[in-house]
Amino acid sequence: MTRHQEGSALKQDVVTVGTELAALRIELERERQHNADLQRTVERLYQSVAELRTFARDVSHDLKAPLAGVYGYAQLLEHLDVGYPHPPGYDEYVSEINRSAGRMRQLIDDVLTYASTEDARLRTGPIDLGALVDDLATDALSLTTPVPRITRDALPVIRGDHGMVRRLMENLLGNAIKYVPLGEAAQVHVAARAVGDGTVRIEISDQGIGIQAGQHELIFEELHRSLPEAYPGNGLGLAICRRIVRRLGGVIAADPHYQDGARIWLTLPLEPAPEDGFAVAGPELDRTHTHV
């Protein structure tokens, strides 16, 4: 190859490399612009979510005041003594107003909790899980008919936000008590075991109507309801539970292999113990109560 030919080939190589570099610069600029657009989209989505949460909180608070008035007047009508018999249907109508107001109040509380959980300030500390379950069981035993049987193993001291963990366990125990064949008393058991990574696995098992096939993941979705109207609810209870557990750094799921009813399990951080294992808060308990 002559010098002239070598020079021409080198010049062509330089032109080719320059063209490729120019194309690469254009592609990099397109990629940079695409990433910038994505970042702006993400920021807008975060802003929209924040605005929706604020809106949900504001609306929930605003609805509470008039609802309190409705509920208060319904209570007054229920116990009103006018000196003569109420007209036909009066008691049923007032009771339905009370029930509807109660459901609305629960829905507002659930929306408020759901909207505020992710950005709420955590106040973490040790939580005696056994004492918490005992407290919730006492409330359930005094308010539920037929009276449920609630038992537990020795439970550990965990670490978390007390208000969130209380709401979490209240929802889970409430579901286990509620979803039983109509007229039957619920049987609920709470167990826990350390899983070796500084967390504890908590299981709430019942002998109720169970979870339909294909629903074990869907039951944690917002507003999802797969049960008949005979079981009241708004579809937010387990969604709130999932949001709380994630906020506290754990996971929650339904056991698809459990056949005797439903079993929900979750993981939460353990309170550090002075020795191997976990700190047990109290002895096993069988809360089997009957009406006196």
XYZ file of C-alpha atoms in Angstrom:
292
model
C 0.000 0.000 0.000
C 1.371 3.401 -0.988
C 1.718 6.313 1.410
C -1.142 8.043 -0.340
C -3.375 5.019 0.139
C -2.350 4.720 3.799
C -3.136 8.374 4.330
C -6.541 8.001 2.704
C -7.353 4.967 4.849
C -6.245 6.774 8.006
C -8.321 9.798 7.053
C -11.329 7.553 6.480
C -10.796 5.923 9.872
C -10.669 9.322 11.538
C -13.858 10.374 9.785
C -15.559 7.120 10.818
C -14.474 7.489 14.438
C -15.610 11.113 14.446
C -19.001 10.118 13.047
C -19.361 7.398 15.658
C -18.363 9.775 18.445
C -20.896 12.327 17.237
C -23.597 9.640 17.161
C -22.559 8.520 20.628
C -22.780 12.106 21.926
C -26.255 12.426 20.447
C -27.318 9.129 22.032
C -25.857 10.129 25.396
C -27.689 13.445 25.236
C -30.925 11.640 24.421
C -30.327 9.285 27.362
C -29.578 12.208 29.665
C -32.754 13.967 28.550
C -34.745 10.758 29.004
C -33.391 10.303 32.535
C -34.162 13.932 33.331
C -37.731 13.437 32.083
C -38.075 10.308 34.205
C -36.760 12.151 37.253
C -39.272 14.948 36.741
C -42.047 12.372 36.340
C -41.000 10.638 39.559
C -40.921 13.965 41.388
C -44.394 14.823 40.098
C -45.670 11.407 41.201
C -44.181 11.858 44.664
C -45.778 15.300 44.841
C -49.139 13.885 43.727
C -48.951 11.115 46.325
C -48.078 13.640 49.037
C -50.984 15.843 47.977
C -53.360 12.873 47.969
C -52.246 11.915 51.478
C -52.755 15.461 52.685
C -56.152 15.566 51.001
C -57.183 12.254 52.596
C -56.098 13.468 56.034
C -57.886 16.798 55.644
C -61.084 15.227 54.346
C -61.047 12.599 57.089
C -60.687 15.259 59.765
C -63.387 17.412 58.173
C -65.814 14.489 58.025
C -65.357 13.603 61.668
C -67.129 16.683 63.024
C -70.487 16.278 61.231
C -70.345 12.526 61.741
C -69.914 13.044 65.476
C -73.089 15.119 65.397
C -75.015 12.414 63.545
C -73.754 9.733 65.909
C -74.490 11.815 68.995
C -78.049 12.614 67.967
C -78.634 8.970 66.999
C -77.501 7.936 70.479
C -79.846 10.520 71.957
C -82.778 9.238 69.898
C -81.992 5.658 70.874
C -82.364 6.471 74.573
C -85.030 9.160 74.270
C -87.975 8.702 76.617
C -90.923 10.689 75.312
C -93.466 9.152 77.683
C -95.262 7.112 75.037
C -94.373 4.220 72.723
C -92.191 4.972 69.736
C -93.879 4.723 66.343
C -93.515 1.446 64.398
C -90.014 0.971 63.016
C -88.519 3.734 65.170
C -86.082 1.522 67.090
C -84.917 -0.288 63.946
C -84.358 2.978 62.075
C -82.369 4.523 64.907
C -80.290 1.353 65.313
C -79.494 1.394 61.605
C -78.430 5.041 61.829
C -76.115 4.096 64.697
C -74.663 1.127 62.782
C -74.147 3.197 59.638
C -72.515 6.009 61.602
C -70.246 3.466 63.269
C -69.210 2.022 59.915
C -68.557 5.489 58.542
C -66.477 6.390 61.597
C -64.417 3.222 61.132
C -63.923 4.007 57.449
C -62.751 7.532 58.230
C -60.334 6.236 60.880
C -58.999 3.636 58.439
C -58.511 6.160 55.638
C -56.733 8.489 58.053
C -54.467 5.690 59.301
C -53.738 4.439 55.783
C -52.900 7.924 54.520
C -50.628 8.838 57.428
C -48.720 5.607 58.081
C -45.925 5.930 55.520
C -44.815 9.434 56.497
C -45.725 9.334 60.177
C -42.870 9.917 62.593
C -41.821 6.655 64.228
C -41.512 6.581 67.998
C -39.767 3.279 68.463
C -39.179 1.500 71.725
C -39.605 -1.873 73.413
C -43.096 -3.372 73.209
C -44.276 -6.203 75.431
C -46.126 -8.174 72.777
C -47.680 -10.549 75.303
C -49.140 -7.716 77.366
C -50.416 -6.024 74.201
C -52.188 -9.183 73.020
C -53.672 -9.657 76.510
C -55.017 -6.112 76.489
C -56.572 -6.488 73.045
C -57.979 -9.893 73.985
C -59.663 -8.428 77.062
C -61.323 -5.774 74.908
C -62.448 -8.374 72.365
C -63.846 -10.691 75.021
C -65.978 -7.916 76.477
C -67.308 -6.703 73.133
C -67.785 -9.848 71.032
C -70.671 -12.307 71.031
C -70.330 -15.289 70.985
C -67.320 -14.846 73.254
C -64.119 -15.912 71.438
C -61.346 -18.086 72.791
C -57.977 -16.363 72.439
C -54.787 -18.192 73.376
C -51.128 -17.357 72.973
C -47.671 -18.750 73.470
C -45.032 -16.939 75.488
C -44.403 -13.855 73.351
C -41.268 -11.730 73.032
C -40.490 -8.097 73.585
C -40.270 -6.493 70.147
C -39.112 -3.097 68.970
C -41.373 -0.721 67.118
C -43.832 2.137 67.276
C -46.368 1.226 69.977
C -49.319 2.950 68.319
C -48.669 1.285 64.973
C -48.077 -2.163 66.456
C -51.246 -1.879 68.531
C -53.283 -0.968 65.446
C -51.625 -3.814 63.539
C -52.445 -6.462 66.130
C -55.912 -5.009 66.706
C -56.709 -5.408 63.007
C -55.294 -8.940 62.795
C -57.054 -10.180 65.927
C -60.244 -8.441 64.849
C -60.202 -10.218 61.499
C -59.515 -13.584 63.104
C -62.470 -13.082 65.453
C -64.821 -11.730 62.794
C -64.401 -14.224 59.968
C -65.991 -17.324 61.466
C -69.179 -19.140 60.475
C -72.091 -16.996 61.591
C -73.092 -17.720 65.164
C -69.894 -19.572 66.077
C -67.288 -18.423 68.596
C -63.846 -17.676 67.188
C -60.762 -19.617 68.244
C -57.580 -17.623 67.812
C -53.979 -18.450 68.688
C -50.954 -16.137 68.626
C -47.469 -17.642 68.402
C -43.965 -16.302 67.783
C -40.469 -17.591 67.104
C -37.128 -15.936 66.480
C -35.863 -16.326 62.924
C -32.181 -15.698 63.561
C -31.643 -12.287 61.979
C -32.773 -10.031 64.790
C -36.437 -10.415 63.887
C -39.343 -12.463 65.133
C -42.005 -14.260 63.113
C -45.467 -13.730 64.606
C -48.376 -15.950 63.583
C -52.070 -15.300 64.156
C -54.038 -18.474 63.422
C -57.773 -19.033 63.556
C -60.291 -21.750 62.801
C -62.679 -19.562 60.859
C -63.909 -19.563 57.269
C -60.396 -19.326 55.830
C -59.151 -17.557 52.717
C -60.390 -18.438 49.269
C -57.926 -19.962 46.795
C -56.110 -17.292 44.828
C -56.851 -14.602 47.407
C -53.864 -14.978 49.737
C -52.009 -12.032 48.185
C -55.028 -10.013 47.065
C -56.428 -9.665 50.598
C -53.667 -7.127 51.337
C -54.665 -4.869 48.442
C -56.486 -1.615 49.134
C -60.295 -1.880 49.119
C -60.195 -5.538 48.098
C -63.122 -7.574 49.413
C -63.730 -11.195 48.549
C -66.196 -12.072 51.301
C -69.989 -11.843 51.337
C -71.781 -8.809 52.760
C -72.612 -10.824 55.883
C -69.085 -9.895 56.998
C -68.871 -6.091 57.194
C -65.672 -4.319 56.279
C -64.215 -1.655 54.020
C -61.257 -3.492 52.487
C -58.621 -1.363 54.241
C -57.826 -3.398 57.360
C -55.168 -5.711 55.927
C -53.876 -2.990 53.590
C -53.189 -0.921 56.703
C -51.472 -3.921 58.294
C -49.190 -4.353 55.285
C -48.328 -0.666 55.251
C -47.527 -0.678 58.987
C -45.376 -3.810 58.763
C -43.419 -2.429 55.810
C -42.978 0.875 57.616
C -41.467 -1.034 60.544
C -39.122 -2.979 58.254
C -40.948 -6.319 58.181
C -43.001 -8.440 55.823
C -46.523 -9.845 56.112
C -48.302 -12.630 54.259
C -51.072 -15.197 54.486
C -50.066 -18.861 54.725
C -51.605 -20.632 51.693
C -50.882 -24.074 53.185
C -52.818 -23.578 56.423
C -56.052 -25.570 56.154
C -57.857 -25.080 59.493
C -58.930 -21.502 58.844
C -56.620 -18.564 58.176
C -53.078 -17.876 59.322
C -51.416 -14.506 58.894
C -47.698 -14.288 59.616
C -45.422 -11.289 59.840
C -41.911 -10.353 60.874
C -40.901 -7.486 63.152
C -37.627 -6.461 64.807
C -36.851 -7.981 68.187
C -35.815 -5.883 71.161
C -32.127 -6.804 71.710
C -31.788 -9.402 74.478
C -28.826 -9.798 76.825
C -28.330 -13.387 75.681
C -29.126 -15.649 72.733
C -32.772 -16.131 71.824
C -35.380 -13.500 72.531
C -36.657 -11.813 75.646
C -39.922 -13.448 76.654
C -42.442 -11.000 78.029
C -44.701 -13.379 79.884
C -46.071 -16.894 80.243
C -48.434 -18.648 77.902
C -52.038 -17.613 78.238
C -55.427 -19.116 77.496
C -58.038 -16.374 77.443
C -61.168 -18.527 77.455
C -63.980 -16.477 78.911
C -67.694 -17.044 79.161
C -70.494 -14.703 80.054
C -71.093 -14.368 83.774
